Structure formats: C-alpha cells, structure tokens
CSV table of C-alpha atoms and ligand atoms in Angstrom, one decimal:
chain,number,residue,atom,x,y,z
A,1,UNK,CA,106.7,69.0,77.9
A,2,UNK,CA,109.7,67.4,76.0
A,3,UNK,CA,112.6,69.2,75.0
A,4,UNK,CA,111.6,69.0,71.5
A,5,UNK,CA,108.4,71.0,72.5
A,6,UNK,CA,110.4,74.0,73.5
A,7,UNK,CA,111.1,76.7,71.0
A,8,UNK,CA,114.1,78.8,71.2
A,9,UNK,CA,114.5,82.1,70.5
A,10,UNK,CA,117.5,84.7,70.9
A,11,UNK,CA,115.5,87.0,71.6
A,12,UNK,CA,111.7,86.9,73.6
A,13,UNK,CA,109.8,90.3,74.2
A,14,UNK,CA,107.4,90.3,76.9
A,15,UNK,CA,105.1,93.2,75.7
A,16,UNK,CA,104.2,94.3,71.7
A,17,UNK,CA,103.4,97.9,72.6
A,18,UNK,CA,105.3,100.4,70.3
A,19,UNK,CA,108.7,99.7,72.4
A,20,UNK,CA,108.6,96.3,71.0
A,21,UNK,CA,107.5,96.9,67.8
A,22,UNK,CA,109.8,99.2,67.0
A,23,UNK,CA,112.3,96.4,68.2
A,24,UNK,CA,110.6,94.0,66.6
A,25,UNK,CA,110.8,95.9,63.0
A,26,UNK,CA,115.6,96.8,64.2
A,27,UNK,CA,116.1,92.8,64.2
A,28,UNK,CA,113.9,92.4,61.1
A,29,UNK,CA,115.9,95.2,59.3
A,30,UNK,CA,118.8,93.8,61.2
A,31,UNK,CA,118.4,90.1,59.5
A,32,UNK,CA,117.8,91.9,56.3
A,33,UNK,CA,121.4,93.1,56.0
A,34,UNK,CA,123.1,90.0,57.4
A,35,UNK,CA,124.7,87.8,55.1
A,36,UNK,CA,125.2,84.8,57.0
A,37,UNK,CA,122.3,83.2,58.9
A,38,UNK,CA,124.3,82.4,62.0
A,39,UNK,CA,124.5,86.5,62.7
A,40,UNK,CA,120.1,86.6,62.0
A,41,UNK,CA,118.4,87.1,65.4
A,42,UNK,CA,115.4,84.6,65.9
A,43,UNK,CA,112.9,86.4,68.5
A,44,UNK,CA,109.1,85.8,69.2
A,45,UNK,CA,107.5,88.6,70.8
A,46,UNK,CA,104.5,87.6,73.8
A,47,UNK,CA,101.2,90.2,73.9
A,48,UNK,CA,98.2,89.6,76.4
A,49,UNK,CA,95.8,91.5,75.3
A,50,UNK,CA,94.2,89.7,71.8
A,51,UNK,CA,95.3,92.8,69.6
A,52,UNK,CA,98.0,95.7,68.7
A,53,UNK,CA,96.5,98.4,71.1
A,54,UNK,CA,97.9,101.5,72.7
A,55,UNK,CA,96.1,103.7,75.5
A,56,UNK,CA,93.3,102.5,73.5
A,57,UNK,CA,90.8,104.7,76.5
A,58,UNK,CA,92.3,108.2,75.7
A,59,UNK,CA,92.0,108.4,72.1
A,60,UNK,CA,90.1,110.8,72.2
A,61,UNK,CA,89.0,112.1,68.2
A,62,UNK,CA,90.6,115.1,68.5
A,63,UNK,CA,93.6,114.5,70.5
A,64,UNK,CA,97.0,115.0,68.7
A,65,UNK,CA,100.6,113.4,69.7
A,66,UNK,CA,102.5,115.1,71.6
A,67,UNK,CA,105.9,114.4,69.8
A,68,UNK,CA,106.7,115.1,66.4
A,69,UNK,CA,105.6,112.3,63.4
A,70,UNK,CA,109.1,111.6,62.7
A,71,UNK,CA,110.1,110.4,66.2
A,72,UNK,CA,108.0,107.0,65.1
A,73,UNK,CA,109.3,103.5,64.9
A,74,UNK,CA,112.2,104.2,62.9
A,75,UNK,CA,113.0,107.2,61.4
A,76,UNK,CA,115.5,108.0,63.8
A,77,UNK,CA,117.5,105.0,63.5
A,78,UNK,CA,116.8,104.4,59.9
A,79,UNK,CA,115.5,107.2,57.7
A,80,UNK,CA,114.8,104.9,54.6
A,81,UNK,CA,113.1,102.3,56.8
A,82,UNK,CA,109.4,101.6,55.0
A,83,UNK,CA,108.5,101.4,59.2
A,84,UNK,CA,108.2,105.1,58.6
A,85,UNK,CA,104.9,106.9,59.6
A,86,UNK,CA,105.4,108.8,56.2
A,87,UNK,CA,106.1,105.3,54.4
A,88,UNK,CA,102.2,104.2,55.9
A,89,UNK,CA,100.6,107.4,54.7
A,90,UNK,CA,102.5,106.5,51.1
A,91,UNK,CA,100.4,103.7,51.7
A,92,UNK,CA,97.3,104.7,52.4
A,93,UNK,CA,97.3,107.6,49.7
A,94,UNK,CA,97.6,109.8,52.4
A,95,UNK,CA,101.1,111.6,52.4
A,96,UNK,CA,99.9,114.9,50.0
A,97,UNK,CA,97.0,115.4,52.4
A,98,UNK,CA,99.2,114.6,55.5
A,99,UNK,CA,102.0,117.3,53.9
A,100,UNK,CA,98.8,120.4,53.2
A,101,UNK,CA,97.9,120.1,56.9
A,102,UNK,CA,101.0,121.6,57.6
A,103,UNK,CA,101.5,119.3,61.0
A,104,UNK,CA,104.5,117.9,62.9
A,105,UNK,CA,101.8,116.3,65.5
A,106,UNK,CA,99.6,113.8,63.7
A,107,UNK,CA,96.0,113.3,65.3
A,108,UNK,CA,97.0,110.2,68.0
A,109,UNK,CA,94.1,108.1,66.1
A,110,UNK,CA,95.7,108.6,63.0
A,111,UNK,CA,99.2,107.6,64.5
A,112,UNK,CA,97.2,104.5,66.4
A,113,UNK,CA,96.8,103.3,63.4
A,114,UNK,CA,100.0,103.7,61.7
A,115,UNK,CA,101.2,101.4,64.8
A,116,UNK,CA,98.3,98.6,64.1
A,117,UNK,CA,99.5,99.1,60.4
A,118,UNK,CA,103.3,98.8,61.4
A,119,UNK,CA,101.9,95.5,64.0
A,120,UNK,CA,99.5,94.0,61.4
A,121,UNK,CA,103.2,93.6,59.1
A,122,UNK,CA,104.7,92.1,61.9
A,123,UNK,CA,101.9,89.7,62.5
A,124,UNK,CA,104.7,86.2,62.6
A,125,UNK,CA,106.2,87.0,65.3
A,126,UNK,CA,103.6,88.3,67.7
A,127,UNK,CA,101.8,85.9,70.2
A,128,UNK,CA,98.5,87.7,71.5
A,129,UNK,CA,96.5,86.5,74.1
A,130,UNK,CA,99.8,85.4,75.7
A,131,UNK,CA,100.1,86.3,79.5
A,132,UNK,CA,103.7,86.0,80.5
A,133,UNK,CA,103.6,84.9,84.3
A,134,UNK,CA,107.0,84.3,85.1
A,135,UNK,CA,110.8,84.3,83.4
A,136,UNK,CA,112.6,81.4,85.0
A,137,UNK,CA,116.9,80.9,85.0
A,138,UNK,CA,117.2,78.1,82.9
A,139,UNK,CA,120.5,75.9,84.5
A,140,UNK,CA,123.3,76.9,83.4
A,141,UNK,CA,122.4,80.3,83.4
A,142,UNK,CA,122.9,81.0,79.7
A,143,UNK,CA,118.8,81.3,79.2
A,144,UNK,CA,115.4,81.8,80.5
A,145,UNK,CA,112.1,80.4,80.1
A,146,UNK,CA,110.0,82.5,79.7
A,147,UNK,CA,106.1,80.9,80.6
A,148,UNK,CA,103.2,82.7,79.7
A,149,UNK,CA,99.6,82.0,80.3
A,150,UNK,CA,97.5,81.5,77.0
A,151,UNK,CA,93.9,80.5,76.2
A,152,UNK,CA,94.7,77.0,75.4
A,153,UNK,CA,97.3,76.7,78.6
A,154,UNK,CA,100.2,77.3,79.6
A,155,UNK,CA,102.7,77.9,76.8
A,156,UNK,CA,106.9,78.6,77.4
A,157,UNK,CA,109.3,79.5,75.0
A,158,UNK,CA,113.0,79.8,75.7
A,159,UNK,CA,115.3,82.7,75.0
A,160,UNK,CA,118.5,83.9,75.1
A,161,UNK,CA,117.7,87.5,75.9
A,162,UNK,CA,114.9,88.9,77.1
A,163,UNK,CA,113.0,92.4,76.4
A,164,UNK,CA,110.6,93.5,78.8
A,165,UNK,CA,108.6,96.8,77.5
A,166,UNK,CA,105.1,96.9,79.0
A,167,UNK,CA,104.7,100.0,79.4
A,168,UNK,CA,103.1,102.2,82.1
A,169,UNK,CA,100.9,101.7,84.7
A,170,UNK,CA,98.0,104.1,86.2
A,171,UNK,CA,98.8,105.7,89.7
A,172,UNK,CA,95.3,106.6,91.6
A,173,UNK,CA,96.3,108.8,94.7
A,174,UNK,CA,97.2,106.7,98.0
A,175,UNK,CA,93.2,105.6,99.5
A,176,UNK,CA,91.7,106.0,95.9
A,177,UNK,CA,90.2,102.6,94.6
A,178,UNK,CA,89.3,102.6,91.0
A,179,UNK,CA,84.9,101.1,91.2
A,180,UNK,CA,82.0,102.2,88.7
A,181,UNK,CA,82.2,105.9,89.4
A,182,UNK,CA,85.6,106.3,90.3
A,183,UNK,CA,88.1,106.6,86.7
A,184,UNK,CA,91.2,106.7,86.0
A,185,UNK,CA,91.5,108.5,82.7
A,186,UNK,CA,93.3,105.4,80.9
A,187,UNK,CA,89.9,103.9,81.0
A,188,UNK,CA,87.7,106.9,80.2
A,189,UNK,CA,86.7,106.4,76.5
A,190,UNK,CA,85.6,102.5,77.8
A,191,UNK,CA,84.2,103.6,80.9
A,192,UNK,CA,82.3,106.6,79.1
A,193,UNK,CA,80.7,104.2,76.8
A,194,UNK,CA,79.4,101.9,79.8
A,195,UNK,CA,77.5,105.0,81.6
A,196,UNK,CA,74.2,105.1,80.7
A,197,UNK,CA,73.1,108.3,82.5
A,198,UNK,CA,71.2,110.5,79.8
A,199,UNK,CA,72.0,113.7,81.1
A,200,UNK,CA,74.6,113.4,83.8
A,201,UNK,CA,75.1,116.1,85.7
A,202,UNK,CA,78.6,116.8,87.0
A,203,UNK,CA,82.4,115.5,87.1
A,204,UNK,CA,84.9,116.5,88.7
A,205,UNK,CA,88.9,115.8,87.0
A,206,UNK,CA,91.9,115.4,89.5
A,207,UNK,CA,95.1,116.6,87.8
A,208,UNK,CA,96.3,119.5,86.0
A,209,UNK,CA,98.6,117.3,83.0
A,210,UNK,CA,97.8,116.4,79.4
A,211,UNK,CA,95.9,113.9,80.6
A,212,UNK,CA,93.4,115.9,83.0
A,213,UNK,CA,93.0,118.7,80.3
A,214,UNK,CA,92.2,116.3,77.6
A,215,UNK,CA,89.9,115.0,79.6
A,216,UNK,CA,88.3,117.5,80.8
A,217,UNK,CA,87.9,119.3,77.4
A,218,UNK,CA,86.2,115.6,76.2
A,219,UNK,CA,84.1,115.6,78.9
A,220,UNK,CA,82.8,119.7,78.4
A,221,UNK,CA,82.3,118.8,74.9
A,222,UNK,CA,80.6,115.3,74.9
A,223,UNK,CA,78.0,116.3,77.9
A,224,UNK,CA,76.4,119.7,77.0
A,225,UNK,CA,75.1,120.3,80.2
A,226,UNK,CA,77.6,118.9,82.8
A,227,UNK,CA,79.6,120.9,85.0
A,228,UNK,CA,83.3,119.9,84.5
A,229,UNK,CA,85.2,120.9,88.2
A,230,UNK,CA,89.3,120.5,87.0
A,231,UNK,CA,90.8,119.9,90.7
A,232,UNK,CA,94.4,120.6,91.4
A,233,UNK,CA,97.3,121.5,93.5
A,234,UNK,CA,98.8,123.9,91.3
A,235,UNK,CA,97.6,127.7,90.3
A,236,UNK,CA,96.6,127.4,86.4
A,237,UNK,CA,97.1,124.8,83.8
A,238,UNK,CA,101.0,125.0,83.2
A,239,UNK,CA,102.4,124.9,79.4
A,240,UNK,CA,105.2,122.2,78.0
A,241,UNK,CA,108.1,123.1,77.1
A,242,UNK,CA,108.8,122.1,74.2
A,243,UNK,CA,111.3,125.0,72.5
A,244,UNK,CA,114.3,124.6,70.9
A,245,UNK,CA,116.9,123.8,73.0
A,246,UNK,CA,115.2,122.2,76.1
A,247,UNK,CA,113.1,119.2,73.6
A,248,UNK,CA,117.0,118.2,73.5
A,249,UNK,CA,116.7,116.7,76.1
A,250,UNK,CA,114.8,114.1,74.6
A,251,UNK,CA,117.7,114.1,72.4
A,252,UNK,CA,119.6,110.6,71.9
A,253,UNK,CA,122.7,112.3,72.4
A,254,UNK,CA,121.3,113.7,76.0
A,255,UNK,CA,120.8,110.1,76.4
A,256,UNK,CA,124.8,109.3,76.4
A,257,UNK,CA,125.2,112.8,78.5
A,258,UNK,CA,122.6,112.3,81.4
A,259,UNK,CA,123.8,108.2,81.6
A,260,UNK,CA,127.1,109.4,82.7
A,261,UNK,CA,126.7,111.7,84.8
A,262,UNK,CA,126.7,111.7,88.0
A,263,UNK,CA,123.6,111.1,90.4
A,264,UNK,CA,123.0,114.6,92.1
A,265,UNK,CA,123.6,115.9,88.3
A,266,UNK,CA,121.0,113.7,87.1
A,267,UNK,CA,118.1,114.6,89.3
A,268,UNK,CA,119.3,118.6,88.6
A,269,UNK,CA,119.2,118.0,85.1
A,270,UNK,CA,115.3,115.9,85.7
A,271,UNK,CA,114.1,118.9,87.6
A,272,UNK,CA,115.0,121.3,85.4
A,273,UNK,CA,113.3,120.4,82.9
A,274,UNK,CA,110.1,118.1,84.3
A,275,UNK,CA,108.0,120.5,82.8
A,276,UNK,CA,108.9,119.4,79.3
A,277,UNK,CA,106.4,116.0,80.1
A,278,UNK,CA,105.1,116.0,83.5
A,279,UNK,CA,101.9,118.1,84.9
A,280,UNK,CA,102.0,119.5,81.9
A,281,UNK,CA,99.4,120.6,79.1
A,282,UNK,CA,99.8,122.2,75.6
A,283,UNK,CA,99.5,125.7,74.7
A,284,UNK,CA,97.0,125.2,72.3
A,285,UNK,CA,94.6,123.4,74.8
A,286,UNK,CA,95.3,125.5,77.7
A,287,UNK,CA,94.0,128.6,75.3
A,288,UNK,CA,91.0,126.2,74.6
A,289,UNK,CA,89.6,125.6,77.5
A,290,UNK,CA,90.4,129.1,78.6
A,291,UNK,CA,88.5,130.4,75.6
A,292,UNK,CA,85.5,127.9,76.4
A,293,UNK,CA,85.6,129.9,80.5
A,294,UNK,CA,85.6,133.0,79.8
A,295,UNK,CA,82.6,132.5,77.0
A,296,UNK,CA,80.5,131.0,79.7
A,297,UNK,CA,81.1,133.3,81.5
A,298,UNK,CA,79.5,136.2,78.8
A,299,UNK,CA,77.0,133.8,78.4
A,300,UNK,CA,75.9,133.6,82.3
A,301,UNK,CA,76.1,129.9,82.2
A,302,UNK,CA,79.5,129.3,83.6
A,303,UNK,CA,80.1,125.4,83.9
A,304,UNK,CA,83.6,124.8,83.1
A,305,UNK,CA,85.0,125.5,86.7
A,306,UNK,CA,88.5,125.5,87.6
A,307,UNK,CA,89.2,124.2,91.2
A,308,UNK,CA,92.6,126.2,91.3
A,309,UNK,CA,95.2,125.7,95.1
A,310,UNK,CA,92.9,122.6,96.1
A,311,UNK,CA,92.5,118.7,96.1
A,312,UNK,CA,90.0,116.2,96.8
A,313,UNK,CA,90.0,116.0,100.8
A,314,UNK,CA,86.9,113.5,101.3
A,315,UNK,CA,85.8,111.0,98.7
A,316,UNK,CA,82.9,109.0,98.9
A,317,UNK,CA,81.7,106.5,95.7
A,318,UNK,CA,78.6,104.7,95.6
A,319,UNK,CA,77.0,102.7,92.6
A,320,UNK,CA,75.9,105.6,90.8
A,321,UNK,CA,78.2,108.6,91.7
A,322,UNK,CA,80.6,110.3,94.6
A,323,UNK,CA,80.6,112.7,96.9
A,324,UNK,CA,83.8,114.9,97.0
A,325,UNK,CA,84.9,117.6,98.9
A,326,UNK,CA,87.2,119.6,97.8
A,327,UNK,CA,89.5,122.1,100.0
A,328,UNK,CA,91.2,125.4,98.7
A,329,UNK,CA,95.0,125.3,100.6
A,330,UNK,CA,94.9,128.7,100.5
A,331,UNK,CA,91.2,129.2,102.5
A,332,UNK,CA,90.5,126.4,103.8
A,333,UNK,CA,87.6,126.3,102.8
A,334,UNK,CA,85.6,123.2,101.8
A,335,UNK,CA,83.5,122.8,99.2
A,336,UNK,CA,80.8,119.5,98.7
A,337,UNK,CA,81.0,118.0,95.1
A,338,UNK,CA,77.8,115.2,94.0
A,339,UNK,CA,79.4,114.7,91.4
A,340,UNK,CA,78.5,111.6,88.5
A,341,UNK,CA,81.9,110.2,88.2
A,342,UNK,CA,85.7,111.3,89.2
A,343,UNK,CA,87.9,110.7,87.1
A,344,UNK,CA,91.8,110.8,88.3
A,345,UNK,CA,94.2,111.8,85.4
A,346,UNK,CA,96.5,111.5,88.2
A,347,UNK,CA,99.9,109.9,85.5
A,348,UNK,CA,101.5,107.1,85.3
A,349,UNK,CA,104.1,104.9,87.3
A,350,UNK,CA,106.5,102.4,85.4
A,351,UNK,CA,106.0,98.5,85.5
A,352,UNK,CA,107.9,96.9,88.5
A,353,UNK,CA,110.1,94.4,86.0
A,354,UNK,CA,111.2,92.5,88.5
A,355,UNK,CA,107.8,91.9,89.6
A,356,UNK,CA,107.4,90.4,86.1
A,357,UNK,CA,110.5,88.8,85.7
A,358,UNK,CA,109.8,86.6,88.7
A,359,UNK,CA,112.8,84.8,89.1
A,360,UNK,CA,115.0,86.0,86.6
A,361,UNK,CA,113.4,89.2,88.2
A,362,UNK,CA,115.1,88.0,91.9
A,363,UNK,CA,118.6,88.3,90.3
A,364,UNK,CA,119.0,91.7,89.0
A,365,UNK,CA,120.9,93.8,91.3
A,366,UNK,CA,120.3,97.1,92.7
A,367,UNK,CA,122.1,100.5,93.4
A,368,UNK,CA,122.3,101.7,97.3
A,369,UNK,CA,119.1,103.6,96.4
A,370,UNK,CA,117.4,99.8,95.3
A,371,UNK,CA,116.9,101.0,91.8
A,372,UNK,CA,118.0,98.3,89.1
A,373,UNK,CA,121.7,98.7,87.4
A,374,UNK,CA,120.8,98.3,84.2
A,375,UNK,CA,123.5,99.0,81.5
A,376,UNK,CA,123.8,102.5,78.3
A,377,UNK,CA,122.1,99.4,76.2
A,378,UNK,CA,119.1,99.0,79.0
A,379,UNK,CA,120.2,95.3,79.6
A,380,UNK,CA,120.1,94.9,83.1
A,381,UNK,CA,122.9,93.5,85.6
A,382,UNK,CA,122.2,90.3,86.9
A,383,UNK,CA,123.6,87.8,89.8
A,384,UNK,CA,126.9,85.6,88.0
A,385,UNK,CA,124.0,82.6,87.9
A,386,UNK,CA,122.2,84.3,84.9
A,387,UNK,CA,123.9,85.5,81.9
A,388,UNK,CA,120.8,85.5,79.4
A,389,UNK,CA,120.8,89.2,78.6
A,390,UNK,CA,117.6,91.0,80.5
A,391,UNK,CA,116.4,94.1,78.7
A,392,UNK,CA,114.7,96.9,79.5
A,393,UNK,CA,112.6,99.4,77.8
A,394,UNK,CA,111.2,101.7,80.6
A,395,UNK,CA,111.8,102.3,83.9
A,396,UNK,CA,115.3,103.3,83.8
A,397,UNK,CA,114.8,107.4,83.8
A,398,UNK,CA,117.3,106.8,86.7
A,399,UNK,CA,119.8,105.5,84.3
A,400,UNK,CA,119.0,107.1,81.5
A,401,UNK,CA,116.4,110.0,81.7
A,402,UNK,CA,113.3,111.3,80.8
A,403,UNK,CA,113.2,109.7,77.1
A,404,UNK,CA,113.0,106.0,79.0
A,405,UNK,CA,109.4,105.9,79.1
A,406,UNK,CA,108.9,107.8,75.9
A,407,UNK,CA,107.7,107.1,72.8
A,408,UNK,CA,110.1,109.8,71.4
A,409,UNK,CA,113.6,107.4,72.2
A,410,UNK,CA,112.4,103.6,70.7
A,411,UNK,CA,113.5,103.9,67.3
A,412,UNK,CA,117.0,104.9,68.9
A,413,UNK,CA,117.1,102.6,72.3
A,414,UNK,CA,115.7,99.6,70.0
A,415,UNK,CA,118.8,100.1,67.3
A,416,UNK,CA,121.2,100.1,70.5
A,417,UNK,CA,119.9,97.0,72.4
A,418,UNK,CA,119.8,95.2,67.8
A,419,UNK,CA,123.6,96.0,68.4
A,420,UNK,CA,123.8,94.5,72.2
A,421,UNK,CA,121.9,91.6,71.2
A,422,UNK,CA,123.7,90.8,67.7
A,423,UNK,CA,126.7,91.3,69.8
A,424,UNK,CA,126.1,88.5,71.9
A,425,UNK,CA,124.6,86.0,69.1
A,426,UNK,CA,127.7,84.8,67.7
A,427,UNK,CA,129.0,82.8,70.0
A,428,UNK,CA,126.0,81.8,71.3
A,429,UNK,CA,126.1,78.8,73.7
A,430,UNK,CA,123.8,75.3,72.6
A,431,UNK,CA,120.4,75.5,74.1
A,432,UNK,CA,120.2,72.8,77.0
A,433,UNK,CA,117.0,70.5,77.0
A,434,UNK,CA,113.7,71.4,78.8
A,435,UNK,CA,114.7,69.0,82.1
A,436,UNK,CA,117.4,71.4,83.1
A,437,UNK,CA,115.4,74.1,84.0
A,438,UNK,CA,116.1,74.8,88.5
A,439,UNK,CA,112.3,75.8,89.1
A,440,UNK,CA,109.2,73.3,89.1
A,441,UNK,CA,106.6,74.8,86.8
A,442,UNK,CA,102.9,74.4,87.5
A,443,UNK,CA,100.8,73.0,84.5
A,444,UNK,CA,104.0,72.9,82.6
A,445,UNK,CA,104.5,68.8,82.5
B,5,LIG,P1,101.6,113.8,84.9
B,5,LIG,O1,102.0,114.4,83.9
B,5,LIG,O2,102.3,112.8,85.2
B,5,LIG,O3,100.1,114.0,85.7
B,5,LIG,C1,100.0,113.9,86.2
B,5,LIG,C2,99.0,115.0,87.3
B,5,LIG,O4,98.2,114.7,88.4
B,5,LIG,C3,100.3,116.5,88.2
B,5,LIG,O5,98.8,117.3,87.8
B,5,LIG,C4,100.5,115.6,89.7
B,5,LIG,O6,100.3,116.4,89.7
B,5,LIG,C5,98.2,115.6,89.1
B,5,LIG,N1,98.3,114.3,90.6
B,5,LIG,C6,99.6,113.1,91.2
B,5,LIG,N2,99.4,112.9,92.2
B,5,LIG,C7,98.2,113.3,92.5
B,5,LIG,C8,97.9,112.9,93.6
B,5,LIG,N3,97.5,112.4,94.5
B,5,LIG,N4,96.6,114.3,94.3
B,5,LIG,C9,96.4,115.0,93.0
B,5,LIG,N5,96.6,115.3,92.3
B,5,LIG,C10,98.1,114.7,91.7
B,5,LIG,O7,100.0,112.5,83.9
B,5,LIG,P2,99.7,112.4,82.7
B,5,LIG,O8,98.9,114.0,82.4
B,5,LIG,O9,98.8,111.2,82.4
B,5,LIG,O10,100.5,113.1,81.1
B,5,LIG,C11,102.1,112.0,81.5
B,5,LIG,C12,102.2,111.5,80.2
B,5,LIG,O11,101.3,111.3,79.1
B,5,LIG,C13,103.1,112.8,79.6
B,5,LIG,O12,103.7,112.3,78.6
B,5,LIG,C14,102.2,113.4,78.4
B,5,LIG,O13,102.3,114.3,77.5
B,5,LIG,C15,101.3,112.3,78.3
B,5,LIG,N6,100.5,112.3,77.3
B,5,LIG,C16,99.8,112.4,76.1
B,5,LIG,C17,98.8,112.8,75.4
B,5,LIG,C18,98.8,113.1,73.6
B,5,LIG,O14,99.5,112.0,73.6
B,5,LIG,N7,97.9,113.4,73.5
B,5,LIG,C19,97.6,112.4,75.9
B,5,LIG,C20,97.4,112.6,77.6
B,5,LIG,C21,98.8,112.0,78.2
B,5,LIG,P3,101.5,117.5,90.6
B,5,LIG,O15,101.4,118.8,89.1
B,5,LIG,O16,101.5,118.3,91.8
B,5,LIG,O17,102.3,117.1,89.7
C-alpha cells in the first residue's frame, strides 16, 4: 500500500452504536458552524455489524425505554438540532400521536427506529462490515493507523484521534458457557426465533434486573403452557429508583462533581445510587408480573414461579435442554429443574478498550488500582510517545460515574469530545507517509 492510499482523518470512530452516532452528529453540527475550512473535523466511523443495530436481541414489542426521550442523541447538547427524537417523530408524521400518548418513555422498537433514521442520515461517514483488529501508533506519535478487517480485505485509515465506543459485552457467571440451550438475554429474541419446540415445558431465567424481568415477561406471554422459573439471589425484584432528586445522578453536572471527587467518595456515591440502574426493575413491570402470578394462583394454574434467595448450584446442558439444580440459600434445599432452555440475564461488562486498541492500548496509562487514566474530556492518558488522542465512550465509570456507559449522557459527552478534538485540530501536524508505521502489519503491504 502506498502513502497516497491511506486516508487521514481528524477522528476515526470504532463502533457505530448510539454513542458514536451521537458523536458523528455533534461533529456534523460543529462543522456546519465553522466559517474556516481548517476548523472542520474530518471523521470516519468503522462498525463491524453490516447495518445499524442496537441490542436487537432484546427488542421486545412492549418494552419501553428506561430513559426520557429528551435524553436522545442530541437534545441535551443542542435542543435545536434536527436529529432529535421529536424531529424524527415529526418526519414520520407521528408527533401529534406521540404527544397524545403522554409518555416520556417511548417503546424501545420506536427508539431503535429513531436511531436507524439518524444513522441512515449519517451513512456517508460510516463503513459497516469493518471489524477493527488493531490500532497502531505511527512514528512521531501524532497519528495512529486503525486497521480493520473487511469483506474485501484489510483496510487501514490514519487518525489524529480515535473514539472507541463499542458498547458492552454479555457477562455470564463463572463456569457458564453459552450453548444451544444456555442463552444470555442479549440474544433471546434471536435464540427464540431459531427454537423449534412446539410446546416447551419450562424456562429458567437467572437474575433480577430489568433484562431478567423483561425476559420472564416475554417468555411467559410467548409460551402460554410453559412454566417460567425466575431464579435470583434477592428476596424479591426491587424497583429502579427513578425519583426526582436521585435521578440527578445522571445529570451532566453530576459528571463534574463525580470526576473531581476522591476515590472513596466516588465509591460511596456509586453504592448509594446503584439502584437507579443496576439489579433493579421498572415498578410497573414488577406489578404486572405480580398480578399475573396472583391471577394464576387464583385459577389454580401457577406457571410463573419466583425462586427467590436462590441460585443455580449445578447446570447440565444438553443439545435439547438443560438440567438446573436450584439451591434455596436460607434452607439449603435443592430442586432439580428440567428445562427447555436457561436464560442468564446476569448483566454486562464494558469491553476492554485496551484489548481493542491493540498496540496503542499498550501505551495507555493506568492508576494504582490498574484502572485506565482518563481525562474529564474522555481522553485516555497515554505514554508520552503517543500524542494522538484516544477517547473512550463507555468503560470510564470509575472516573465519570454511572452515566459513562449510559445513553443518558451521550449527547453532552459527544459535545465535550468534539470540543476537545476541535481544540487540537487547529494546529494539525502534517500526515506522515504509510511507511512510517513502526509496526509490521499482516496483510497490509
Ligand atoms: P443488571 O442490572 O446488572 O442485573 C444483573 C442481574 O444478574 C442482577 O440481579 C444480579 O444479581 C444478577 N447476577 C449477576 N451475576 C450473577 C451470577 N453470577 N449469578 C446469579 N445472578 C447474577 O443487568 P440488566 O438487567 O441486563 O440491566 C443492565 C442495564 O440495561 C440497566 O441499565 C437496565 O436499565 C438496562 N436495560 C434496559 C432495558 C430497557 O430499556 N427496556 C431493558 C433491559 C435492560 P445481584 O442482584 O446480586 O446484583
């Protein structure tokens, strides 16, 4: 490959989910405001999926968003943007209908469609089916080469800045592996679509968060003769704290407070407000499930079972089902359950950004607790040999607090990253030729 074949961008985004989509829009709006060409930010986003999709395996027909539609891709940063959810509704002639719906929490399928609408308008700056395999520093330290596997071979783009926003990966309990009948909720709709049992007898769902409760509700409705066993540590599902004052933990201002706080205070705040987001369920869904169980009890046909204060002590998967031994922790009693499938709704963890950043990741600095050092502007601190900017969207809860992985902050966070990148592009260094990469790259010659 010759130097002329390598395109150089001010920013290359890895991943094109809601976070980098919000960033792409923020860059477009920044560029529209620039009167001088040199202030404009050139950007390209690489996404491994072949089209835009956001947790498609959990798009239940009746599931609603857990955040206000005002926390869309743009509104908190620029209420006048025409990429807002309200603009989307207007463009689809549904604004009046939505207003009459009187909700702040649209259906997830509708919000997903909103994302797709915005992503389609950004199609010129995205390359789908591009799986980033390495980020290699370029001699001099002002650039990195972002290397991606594509259906047409390896492709390299050069970047002054990189924004990593690759979302979360599913977390299974230690020793549990996904298999034909052992699922994580992330894939539940895909798994069910492939499932060919006419009248399944039983499902086990592990966990007591929003995903678990939605999975229980979905399976209970979808398979009207199956028993659904909800297994979790706590005594009962607990409601998400979405009360007015506590909800301020998601405000942009809270990020400033959190970022500057001492480590023990950060931990204290996180622990106090964990129940705004983690291991909690929307109050209405709890009531709905309770109502169903109560009605079944009255009718003498109970099939929604809450196996509380319990855990799965043994799991034996087979190609056509599983056997799960559930232990009731207060008594030690054990019950063996034969099930068609078990769903682990046991949460998510951020993807390790340094793994994804490859050679550049090895130059990222860490603190005494081995956590990545990251600036208020979401820029990773790196060894002085690397001056190209590496920005992280997600995976910075330890620095920025609860919103680091959440949609709530994506609009404002994007604006902050754009401001940081814009400040650096004014005195851009000239791009070095391709031969200046210090690392040998397989298949890229
Ligand atoms: P979560 O809130 O982290 O809940 C995970 C659950 O799994 C907890 O009950 C946890 O138990 C349990 N668990 C974890 N490890 C376990 C293990 N080894 N063995 C047994 N149980 C284990 O995850 P989530 O429910 O997927 O929710 C994650 C985020 O997605 C939240 O922000 C949620 O609001 C969001 N979400 C949104 C929607 C929506 O918009 N409609 C739908 C689903 C999820 P502990 O109680 O002991 O922690």
